[in-house]
Each structure stands twice: as structure tokens, then as C-alpha cells.
Amino acid sequence: MRGDGAPSRVYAPELGEPGSTLVLSAEESHYLVRVCRARPGDRTEATDGRGGVASLRLVSVAGGVEAEVEASSRTTRRRRAWVLCGAPEGSRADWLVEKLAELGVERWQPVDCERGAWTRATGRVERWRRLAVAGLRQARRCHLLEVMDPAEIGTALVGVPEGAAGWLASREGAREVGRSDPDRVAVGVIGPAGGLTAAEEGGIQALGFSRICLSDGRLRTETAALAWSVWWSMSG
Amino acid sequence: MRGDGAPSRVYAPELGEPGSTLVLSAEESHYLVRVCRARPGDRTEATDGRGGVASLRLVSVAGGVEAEVEASSRTTRRRRAWVLCGAPEGSRADWLVEKLAELGVERWQPVDCERGAWTRATGRVERWRRLAVAGLRQARRCHLLEVMDPAEIGTALVGVPEGAAGWLASREGAREVGRSDPDRVAVGVIGPAGGLTAAEEGGIQALGFSRICLSDGRLRTETAALAWSVWWSMSG
């Protein structure tokens, strides 16, 4: 294993019970064998992305990795954040999705707005899901970023959990907002590159969302989404 | 001009006095004419990236943009931050540099460390400088991110301004660090993808740098650099 002082962690949607054999996917096997240079007998961890973590002992690495589950544990998500994000310019969302996964955001919800809709590029959501797994591995988390299909902003807002603390990224918002309440799901709404309309902003505020100003400059959509997530992450 | 409710802002290293004629570069002309669809008679702003802002009236747009300087003003930088950053994996720094420019960071200093040196790719620093200008335009700032050539980390640390408040991104650092002191230059050090050595960390702390933990997960180099900059930006 790479000598960076901490065990690697891979993703396996079904972990199985201690004593059972876990067969890793081609992608996770590649990561362990090619990137981490794992060998039979090495120990590592796997997570199901839903709070489960299994300690593994690698049995064979030829072809794909097979490992024995030595122990397992489960934790619940301590803090929850959803990002409802309008379309940025170009393919700028890819980098963003990976970063949100690293920061521990729970759900990535692309939203279609009046001044900006997500293009339905083939394979985009699948690519985001791979990037979410990469971020999970990188940050050694046990909860996977949930990648949603794009939805109308109104539909997405209706699906926000009851009792959530809603935030609307806005240059007219407050600069001093303190911390995010750890007992409530934090929901950040970020407009598309073309901005939200006054009607959209009014509707979001009518739902009880507070405006938050993330910078003294005008941020791009993906920068604002990341800044909001960092603010949330550092509030924990 | 684009109907997004605010004037565009372009970059011109030398603004000239009110009454004089300003000739914009090919890149800035392209931005105004092709992206903002500017026409003769339109008004816009230019900054020299050193705090100067000029109000412009476009005289001609064929070939390159020529504009009359109608008024000018100058402001000093209210808050200052330097990012000393080790090499991330691949070309992940490009996106980062643009984001630091948007957030208003003063200086980008890539640092070579024992476990990671920047490759001297041809044109990389020039590309970063173009991205810094793009970030300046986007955020409508009047101070340009200063892009430095990569330097040894020891050399870079010697060049930190006296009285600076130094921060070392570290998972062992404090989660609750409050805000950045607005009266001191904030300097953030972020290790390369391979991490800093214990000796490097010790040396940085001996210079009075405080350790700051930016997430409950293990962040990639570029994510940590961005998170530190967001923290600094939101402290303002």
C-alpha cells in the first residue's frame, strides 16, 4: 500500500457480513492494485456509501480483487447538506461534483431555472456518480454523495426535507451568517450562470430561505456552490 | 451589453488619464465584442489590476476596441491573502487559479516540496495569468491575482511579509479558528498531493503558522487551497 500513513478506502455497494468474501468492481480493483499497489494479504477498508465500513484482508488481486470481510461497522450521517445548483457555463460542474463529494455534501441536485437549463448530455450523470465515488475514496468518507438527475427548480424545492435550513446564495445577502445549525439539513440554492429571476428569488425566500453572501466579488455558479459547501463544512 | 444588470469590466494594464484614448488588447476586445456584444457608444469599465478603475465609452470596436477614458478612480486592497500551494495531481491547478482570482486572493505562489514539485510545463504560468484575468473580470475586481513562478517552499516562506498571519492546512489542526485578522496579510500553506514531511511541517510551525483543519475528510491539495481561500474570503 502507498506509504501515506492511512489505509485506503474503496467503494462497494454491498459489503456482506464478517467472514464473507467481497468481490470488488473493476474500477475499485484497478484503484487498489494499480494506484495503491495492493497485494494479497494487505488490509484495506470498503464502504457502502451509506455509513457502512468493512475491514478487508485481500485474498487475491489477479483479475479483480477478492477480499475477506474481517469486521464491519455502521455510522449515521452526522450532518447533512443538499446543494441545489443551476447550470454553470460549459462542463464546469464535473470538478464541482468531485469537490462536493470530498466535502461531505449529502445530495447534488442540478436544477433547471428560467435563465439556464442543464443540457442532457449522454453519460453526464453516470460520470458525476464516478466522480462522487472518487471523492468518497479521496476523503475516506463512509457516506456517498447522492447524484440526482436534473429537475425543475420548483420540483426540487418541493422535495426539500421538512425543517431544513435553507440558504440562497446572493450578493445582496448577509455576510455575517454564523454557522449552520448541525441539527437541520442545510440546503443551499445557487442560481445558474445567467442568474435567477426576481420571481424565482422571491419564491425561494417565501419558502423561508435566508440569503447568504459568499464573497465581496461576483462568483461563478460553480465557485458559489463550492464556497457555500465549504462554509457548511467548516461550520461542523 | 448583456442584460445582467451590471456593467462588464475588462483588464488593461495601463489605464491613462481621463480624456485619453485606451486601446484594448485582442483578448479583452474579443470579450467585449463577442461575449458582451458591445457596440460603439456603450459604456464599460476597465481595471489595471492594481486598484485603478476607469469608466470607458467605446469609440470603435472594429479590429480592436478603442475607448475614451471618461473618469478614473483608485482604491487600495482592503484585505490580503497569499496562497503557498504544493503541486496537486495532474493539471488540477488551472481551475484552482481561476477560483482564487474570483475570491480575491492577492498572490498565488506554487511551492516545490520534498514530496512534490511542480512540473515546468511550457506556458503554464502564462495560462495561469490568463485565468487570473478571467477571474478578475468575472468577479469585477480591481486587484489582479499575482501569479508567481514556482519556488522552493523555503524560499517562498522567507518572502512572506513581516507581521503576516500564517496558516498551515492540516487534518490535525483546529476546527474552530474564528476569523482571519483583516489587518494582517493572511498566508495559507497547503501541502502537495503527497503531503508535507514532518520536517517541513515543523519548520512552518516554527515560523509561527497555526494549523487549521478545513474539513472532517481528507481533502485533495486543490480542494484544501480553495477551502482555505473561501474561509479567508468569508472572514472579510
Coordinates of C-alpha atoms in Angstrom, one line a residue:
Chain A
M1 CA 0.0 0.0 0.0
R2 CA 1.0 3.6 -0.5
G3 CA 3.0 4.9 2.4
D4 CA 0.9 7.9 3.2
G5 CA 0.2 6.8 6.8
A6 CA -3.5 5.9 6.4
P7 CA -5.3 2.9 4.9
S8 CA -7.0 3.4 1.6
R9 CA -10.8 3.0 1.3
V10 CA -12.8 1.7 -1.6
Y11 CA -16.4 1.7 -2.5
A12 CA -18.6 -1.5 -2.6
P13 CA -22.4 -1.0 -2.7
E14 CA -22.9 -4.3 -0.8
L15 CA -20.4 -5.2 2.0
G16 CA -21.6 -8.5 3.3
E17 CA -21.1 -9.9 6.8
P18 CA -17.8 -10.6 8.6
G19 CA -16.4 -13.9 7.3
S20 CA -17.9 -13.5 3.8
T21 CA -15.9 -12.8 0.6
L22 CA -16.3 -9.5 -1.1
V23 CA -15.6 -9.2 -4.8
L24 CA -14.7 -5.6 -5.8
S25 CA -15.7 -3.9 -9.1
A26 CA -13.2 -3.5 -11.9
E27 CA -12.8 0.2 -11.1
E28 CA -12.1 -0.3 -7.4
S29 CA -9.8 -3.3 -8.1
H30 CA -7.9 -1.0 -10.5
Y31 CA -7.6 1.6 -7.8
L32 CA -6.3 -0.8 -5.2
V33 CA -3.9 -2.7 -7.5
R34 CA -2.6 0.0 -9.8
V35 CA -2.8 3.1 -7.7
C36 CA -2.3 1.7 -4.2
R37 CA -0.2 -1.3 -5.4
A38 CA -2.0 -3.6 -3.1
R39 CA -1.0 -7.3 -2.7
P40 CA -2.7 -10.4 -1.3
G41 CA -2.6 -10.2 2.5
D42 CA -2.8 -6.4 2.6
R43 CA -5.5 -4.9 4.7
T44 CA -7.9 -2.1 3.5
E45 CA -11.3 -0.8 4.1
A46 CA -14.5 -0.6 2.0
T47 CA -17.6 1.5 2.5
D48 CA -21.1 1.0 1.0
G49 CA -21.5 4.8 0.9
R50 CA -24.5 4.5 3.4
G51 CA -22.4 4.6 6.5
G52 CA -21.2 1.0 6.5
V53 CA -17.4 0.3 6.7
A54 CA -15.8 -3.1 6.4
S55 CA -12.3 -4.1 7.3
L56 CA -10.9 -6.2 4.5
R57 CA -8.0 -8.6 4.0
L58 CA -7.1 -9.1 0.4
V59 CA -7.2 -12.7 -0.7
S60 CA -6.4 -12.4 -4.4
V61 CA -5.7 -9.5 -6.8
A62 CA -5.3 -11.2 -10.1
G63 CA -8.2 -10.3 -12.5
G64 CA -10.3 -8.5 -9.9
V65 CA -9.8 -8.1 -6.1
E66 CA -11.3 -10.6 -3.8
A67 CA -11.2 -9.9 -0.1
E68 CA -12.3 -11.4 3.2
V69 CA -14.6 -9.2 5.4
E70 CA -12.9 -9.2 8.8
A71 CA -15.2 -6.8 10.6
S72 CA -17.8 -4.2 9.9
S73 CA -19.4 -1.2 11.5
R74 CA -22.1 1.4 10.6
T75 CA -22.4 5.1 11.5
T76 CA -25.2 7.5 10.7
R77 CA -24.5 10.8 8.9
R78 CA -23.7 13.4 11.5
R79 CA -24.6 16.4 9.3
R80 CA -26.5 16.8 6.1
A81 CA -26.3 19.3 3.3
W82 CA -28.0 19.4 -0.1
V83 CA -26.8 21.6 -3.0
L84 CA -29.5 22.7 -5.5
C85 CA -27.5 24.2 -8.3
G86 CA -28.3 25.9 -11.6
A87 CA -26.2 25.2 -14.7
P88 CA -22.8 26.8 -14.8
E89 CA -21.1 27.5 -18.2
G90 CA -19.7 24.6 -20.1
S91 CA -18.6 21.4 -18.2
R92 CA -17.6 23.2 -15.1
A93 CA -19.8 21.1 -13.0
D94 CA -17.6 18.0 -13.2
W95 CA -14.9 19.4 -11.0
L96 CA -17.5 20.7 -8.6
V97 CA -19.2 17.4 -8.1
E98 CA -15.9 15.8 -7.1
K99 CA -15.3 18.6 -4.6
L100 CA -18.7 18.4 -3.1
A101 CA -18.2 14.7 -2.5
E102 CA -14.9 15.4 -0.8
L103 CA -16.5 18.0 1.4
G104 CA -19.2 15.5 2.6
V105 CA -22.3 17.0 0.9
E106 CA -25.2 14.6 1.0
R107 CA -27.0 15.4 -2.2
W108 CA -26.2 17.1 -5.5
Q109 CA -29.4 18.3 -7.2
P110 CA -28.9 20.1 -10.6
V111 CA -31.8 22.4 -11.1
D112 CA -33.3 23.9 -14.3
C113 CA -34.1 27.5 -14.0
E114 CA -35.8 30.1 -16.3
R115 CA -32.4 31.5 -17.4
G116 CA -30.4 28.3 -17.5
A117 CA -31.2 24.6 -18.0
W118 CA -28.8 21.6 -17.8
T119 CA -28.1 20.0 -21.1
R120 CA -29.0 16.4 -21.1
A121 CA -25.5 15.2 -22.2
T122 CA -25.3 11.5 -22.5
G123 CA -23.4 9.8 -19.7
R124 CA -23.1 13.0 -17.6
V125 CA -25.0 11.7 -14.6
E126 CA -23.0 8.5 -14.7
R127 CA -19.7 10.4 -14.9
W128 CA -20.8 12.5 -11.9
R129 CA -21.5 9.3 -10.0
R130 CA -18.0 8.1 -10.7
L131 CA -16.6 11.4 -9.6
A132 CA -18.6 11.1 -6.4
V133 CA -17.0 7.7 -5.7
A134 CA -13.6 9.2 -6.4
G135 CA -14.3 12.0 -3.9
L136 CA -15.6 9.4 -1.3
R137 CA -12.3 7.4 -1.6
Q138 CA -10.2 10.5 -1.5
A139 CA -11.8 12.0 1.6
R140 CA -12.2 8.5 3.2
R141 CA -15.8 9.1 3.9
C142 CA -18.5 6.4 4.5
H143 CA -21.4 8.4 3.0
L144 CA -21.5 8.8 -0.8
L145 CA -22.7 12.0 -2.4
E146 CA -26.1 11.3 -3.9
V147 CA -26.2 12.4 -7.5
M148 CA -29.6 13.3 -8.8
D149 CA -30.9 13.8 -12.3
P150 CA -31.6 17.4 -13.2
A151 CA -35.0 18.6 -12.2
E152 CA -37.1 21.8 -12.4
I153 CA -36.2 24.1 -9.5
G154 CA -39.8 24.2 -8.3
T155 CA -39.9 20.4 -8.2
A156 CA -36.6 20.2 -6.4
L157 CA -37.7 22.7 -3.8
V158 CA -40.8 20.8 -3.1
G159 CA -38.6 17.8 -2.2
V160 CA -36.5 19.6 0.4
P161 CA -36.9 17.9 3.8
E162 CA -39.2 19.4 6.3
G163 CA -37.4 21.6 8.9
A164 CA -34.4 22.2 6.6
A165 CA -32.4 25.3 7.0
G166 CA -32.4 26.9 3.5
W167 CA -29.8 29.3 2.1
L168 CA -29.9 31.3 -1.1
A169 CA -26.5 32.4 -2.5
S170 CA -26.9 36.1 -3.3
R171 CA -24.7 39.1 -3.5
E172 CA -27.4 41.0 -1.6
G173 CA -27.3 38.5 1.3
A174 CA -25.8 38.8 4.7
R175 CA -22.0 38.5 5.0
E176 CA -22.2 37.5 8.7
V177 CA -24.4 34.5 9.0
G178 CA -22.7 32.5 11.7
R179 CA -22.7 28.7 11.5
S180 CA -25.0 26.2 10.0
D181 CA -27.3 24.5 12.6
P182 CA -26.0 20.9 12.9
D183 CA -29.4 19.5 13.7
R184 CA -31.1 20.6 10.5
V185 CA -30.5 19.6 6.9
A186 CA -28.7 22.6 5.3
V187 CA -30.0 23.3 1.7
G188 CA -28.0 25.7 -0.5
V189 CA -29.6 27.1 -3.7
I190 CA -27.2 28.5 -6.3
G191 CA -28.5 30.2 -9.4
P192 CA -27.4 29.3 -13.0
A193 CA -24.7 31.3 -14.8
G194 CA -27.4 33.7 -16.1
G195 CA -28.8 34.2 -12.6
L196 CA -32.2 33.6 -11.0
T197 CA -35.1 35.7 -12.0
A198 CA -36.7 38.0 -9.4
A199 CA -39.7 35.8 -9.3
E200 CA -37.6 32.7 -8.6
E201 CA -35.7 34.5 -5.9
G202 CA -38.9 35.7 -4.3
G203 CA -40.4 32.2 -4.4
I204 CA -37.3 30.7 -2.7
Q205 CA -37.3 33.4 0.0
A206 CA -41.1 32.8 0.5
L207 CA -40.1 29.2 1.5
G208 CA -38.1 30.6 4.3
F209 CA -34.6 30.5 2.7
S210 CA -32.1 33.1 4.0
R211 CA -29.8 35.0 1.6
I212 CA -26.1 34.4 2.2
C213 CA -23.4 36.5 0.5
L214 CA -20.3 34.3 -0.1
S215 CA -17.8 36.8 -1.4
D216 CA -17.3 40.5 -2.0
G217 CA -16.9 39.7 -5.7
R218 CA -19.3 38.2 -8.2
L219 CA -18.7 34.4 -8.1
R220 CA -19.4 32.0 -11.0
T221 CA -22.1 29.4 -10.3
E222 CA -19.7 26.6 -9.5
T223 CA -17.5 28.8 -7.3
A224 CA -20.5 29.9 -5.3
A225 CA -21.7 26.3 -4.9
L226 CA -18.3 25.3 -3.7
A227 CA -18.0 28.3 -1.4
W228 CA -21.4 27.6 0.2
S229 CA -20.3 23.9 0.8
V230 CA -17.0 25.0 2.3
W231 CA -18.9 27.3 4.6
W232 CA -21.3 24.5 5.6
S233 CA -18.4 22.0 6.0
M234 CA -16.4 24.4 8.3
S235 CA -19.5 25.0 10.4
G236 CA -19.3 21.4 11.6
Chain B
M1 CA -24.2 45.0 -23.4
R2 CA -25.5 41.8 -21.8
G3 CA -28.6 42.5 -19.8
D4 CA -27.4 41.1 -16.5
G5 CA -27.9 44.3 -14.6
A6 CA -24.2 45.3 -14.1
P7 CA -21.6 46.7 -16.3
S8 CA -18.8 44.4 -17.6
R9 CA -15.2 45.1 -16.6
V10 CA -12.1 44.4 -18.6
Y11 CA -8.4 44.4 -17.9
A12 CA -6.0 47.0 -19.2
P13 CA -2.5 47.2 -17.5
E14 CA -2.3 50.9 -18.3
L15 CA -5.5 53.0 -18.0
G16 CA -4.4 56.5 -18.9
E17 CA -5.9 59.8 -17.8
P18 CA -9.5 60.9 -18.3
G19 CA -9.8 62.3 -21.8
S20 CA -7.3 59.9 -23.3
T21 CA -7.9 57.0 -25.6
L22 CA -7.5 53.5 -24.4
V23 CA -6.7 50.7 -26.9
L24 CA -7.7 47.3 -25.5
S25 CA -5.8 44.0 -26.1
A26 CA -7.1 41.5 -28.6
E27 CA -8.3 39.2 -25.7
E28 CA -10.2 42.0 -23.9
S29 CA -11.6 43.3 -27.2
H30 CA -12.9 39.8 -28.1
Y31 CA -14.5 39.6 -24.7
L32 CA -16.4 42.9 -25.1
V33 CA -17.4 42.4 -28.7
R34 CA -18.1 38.7 -28.9
V35 CA -19.2 37.8 -25.3
C36 CA -20.8 41.1 -24.2
R37 CA -21.8 42.2 -27.7
A38 CA -20.6 45.7 -27.1
R39 CA -21.1 48.5 -29.7
P40 CA -19.7 52.0 -30.2
G41 CA -21.2 54.4 -27.6
D42 CA -21.6 51.6 -25.0
R43 CA -20.1 52.3 -21.6
T44 CA -18.0 49.8 -19.7
E45 CA -15.2 49.7 -17.1
A46 CA -11.5 48.8 -17.2
T47 CA -9.2 48.0 -14.3
D48 CA -5.4 47.9 -14.2
G49 CA -5.5 45.1 -11.6
R50 CA -3.7 47.4 -9.2
G51 CA -6.7 49.1 -7.8
G52 CA -7.4 51.5 -10.7
V53 CA -10.7 51.6 -12.4
A54 CA -11.6 53.7 -15.5
S55 CA -15.1 54.4 -16.9
L56 CA -15.0 54.0 -20.6
R57 CA -17.1 55.0 -23.6
L58 CA -16.5 52.8 -26.6
V59 CA -15.4 54.7 -29.7
S60 CA -14.8 51.9 -32.1
V61 CA -15.0 48.1 -32.0
A62 CA -13.9 47.1 -35.5
G63 CA -10.5 45.3 -35.3
G64 CA -9.8 46.1 -31.7
V65 CA -11.7 48.1 -29.1
E66 CA -10.8 51.8 -28.7
A67 CA -12.4 53.7 -25.9
E68 CA -12.4 57.1 -24.3
V69 CA -11.5 57.3 -20.6
E70 CA -14.3 59.3 -19.0
A71 CA -13.2 59.1 -15.4
S72 CA -10.9 57.1 -13.2
S73 CA -10.5 56.2 -9.5
R74 CA -8.2 54.2 -7.4
T75 CA -8.7 52.0 -4.3
T76 CA -6.2 50.2 -2.1
R77 CA -6.6 46.5 -1.4
R78 CA -8.7 46.1 1.7
R79 CA -7.6 42.6 2.7
R80 CA -4.7 40.5 1.5
A81 CA -4.2 36.8 1.2
W82 CA -1.3 34.7 -0.2
V83 CA -1.7 31.0 -1.1
L84 CA 1.5 28.9 -1.0
C85 CA 0.5 25.7 -2.6
G86 CA 2.2 22.4 -3.2
A87 CA 1.6 20.5 -6.5
P88 CA -1.7 18.7 -6.8
E89 CA -2.2 15.7 -9.1
G90 CA -2.3 16.4 -12.9
S91 CA -3.5 19.8 -14.2
R92 CA -5.9 20.4 -11.3
A93 CA -4.3 23.8 -10.5
D94 CA -5.8 25.5 -13.6
W95 CA -9.3 25.5 -12.2
L96 CA -7.9 26.5 -8.8
V97 CA -6.1 29.6 -10.0
E98 CA -9.3 30.9 -11.7
K99 CA -11.2 30.4 -8.4
L100 CA -8.6 32.1 -6.3
A101 CA -8.7 35.1 -8.6
E102 CA -12.5 35.2 -8.2
L103 CA -12.2 35.0 -4.4
G104 CA -9.8 38.0 -4.4
V105 CA -6.6 36.3 -3.3
E106 CA -3.6 38.6 -3.8
R107 CA -0.8 36.1 -4.6
W108 CA -0.6 32.5 -6.0
Q109 CA 2.7 31.0 -5.1
P110 CA 3.3 27.4 -6.2
V111 CA 5.8 25.8 -3.9
D112 CA 8.1 22.8 -4.5
C113 CA 8.2 20.4 -1.6
E114 CA 10.2 17.3 -0.7
R115 CA 7.3 15.0 -1.8
G116 CA 6.0 17.0 -4.7
A117 CA 7.5 19.5 -7.2
W118 CA 5.7 21.4 -9.9
T119 CA 6.4 20.3 -13.4
R120 CA 7.8 23.2 -15.5
A121 CA 5.2 22.7 -18.3
T122 CA 5.7 25.2 -21.1
G123 CA 3.2 28.1 -21.0
R124 CA 1.7 27.0 -17.7
V125 CA 2.4 30.3 -15.8
E126 CA 1.2 32.3 -18.8
R127 CA -2.1 30.2 -18.9
W128 CA -2.5 30.9 -15.1
R129 CA -2.1 34.6 -15.8
R130 CA -4.8 34.5 -18.4
L131 CA -7.1 32.6 -16.0
A132 CA -6.3 35.2 -13.3
V133 CA -7.6 37.9 -15.7
A134 CA -10.7 35.8 -16.4
G135 CA -11.4 35.6 -12.7
L136 CA -10.8 39.3 -12.2
R137 CA -13.3 40.1 -15.0
Q138 CA -15.8 37.6 -13.7
A139 CA -15.8 38.9 -10.1
R140 CA -15.5 42.5 -11.2
R141 CA -12.4 43.1 -9.0
C142 CA -9.9 45.9 -9.4
H143 CA -6.9 43.9 -8.0
L144 CA -5.4 41.1 -10.1
L145 CA -4.3 37.8 -8.6
E146 CA -0.5 37.9 -8.8
V147 CA 0.8 34.6 -10.4
M148 CA 4.3 33.7 -9.3
D149 CA 6.7 31.2 -10.8
P150 CA 7.1 28.0 -8.7
A151 CA 9.7 28.3 -5.9
E152 CA 11.2 26.1 -3.2
I153 CA 8.9 26.2 -0.2
G154 CA 11.8 27.5 2.0
T155 CA 12.4 30.4 -0.4
A156 CA 8.7 31.2 -0.6
L157 CA 8.4 31.2 3.2
V158 CA 11.3 33.7 3.6
G159 CA 9.4 36.1 1.3
V160 CA 6.2 36.2 3.4
P161 CA 5.5 39.7 4.6
E162 CA 6.5 40.6 8.2
G163 CA 3.5 40.5 10.6
A164 CA 1.6 38.1 8.4
A165 CA -0.9 35.7 9.9
G166 CA 0.2 32.3 8.8
W167 CA -2.0 29.2 8.4
L168 CA -1.0 25.6 7.7
A169 CA -3.8 23.4 6.3
S170 CA -3.7 20.2 8.4
R171 CA -6.1 17.5 9.4
E172 CA -4.6 17.7 12.9
G173 CA -5.3 21.5 13.1
A174 CA -8.1 23.3 14.9
R175 CA -11.6 23.2 13.5
E176 CA -12.6 26.3 15.3
V177 CA -10.3 29.1 14.3
G178 CA -12.6 32.1 14.1
R179 CA -11.9 34.7 11.5
S180 CA -8.9 36.0 9.8
D181 CA -7.5 39.3 11.2
P182 CA -8.3 41.8 8.5
D183 CA -5.3 44.0 9.4
R184 CA -2.7 41.3 8.6
V185 CA -1.8 39.6 5.4
A186 CA -3.2 36.0 5.6
V187 CA -0.8 33.3 4.3
G188 CA -2.1 29.8 3.7
V189 CA 0.3 26.9 3.2
I190 CA -1.2 23.8 1.5
G191 CA 1.0 20.7 1.1
P192 CA 1.4 18.8 -2.2
A193 CA -0.7 15.7 -3.1
G194 CA 2.0 13.5 -1.4
G195 CA 1.8 15.7 1.8
L196 CA 4.4 17.7 3.6
T197 CA 7.2 15.9 5.6
A198 CA 7.2 16.2 9.3
A199 CA 10.3 18.4 9.0
E200 CA 8.6 20.7 6.6
E201 CA 5.5 20.9 8.9
G202 CA 7.8 21.6 11.9
G203 CA 9.7 24.3 10.1
I204 CA 6.4 26.0 9.1
Q205 CA 5.0 25.9 12.6
A206 CA 8.3 27.2 14.0
L207 CA 7.7 30.3 11.8
G208 CA 4.5 30.9 13.9
F209 CA 2.0 29.4 11.4
S210 CA -1.2 28.0 13.1
R211 CA -2.6 24.7 11.9
I212 CA -6.2 24.9 10.5
C213 CA -8.4 21.9 9.7
L214 CA -10.6 22.7 6.8
S215 CA -12.8 19.6 6.7
D216 CA -13.7 16.4 8.6
G217 CA -12.5 14.5 5.5
R218 CA -9.1 14.2 3.7
L219 CA -9.1 17.0 1.1
R220 CA -7.1 17.0 -2.2
T221 CA -4.5 19.7 -2.4
E222 CA -6.5 21.9 -4.7
T223 CA -9.7 21.5 -2.6
A224 CA -7.8 22.4 0.6
A225 CA -6.3 25.5 -1.1
L226 CA -9.8 26.6 -2.3
A227 CA -11.4 25.8 1.1
W228 CA -8.7 27.9 2.9
S229 CA -9.4 30.8 0.5
V230 CA -13.1 30.6 1.0
W231 CA -12.6 30.6 4.7
W232 CA -10.4 33.7 4.3
S233 CA -12.8 35.3 1.9
M234 CA -15.8 34.8 4.2
S235 CA -13.9 36.3 7.2
G236 CA -14.0 39.7 5.5

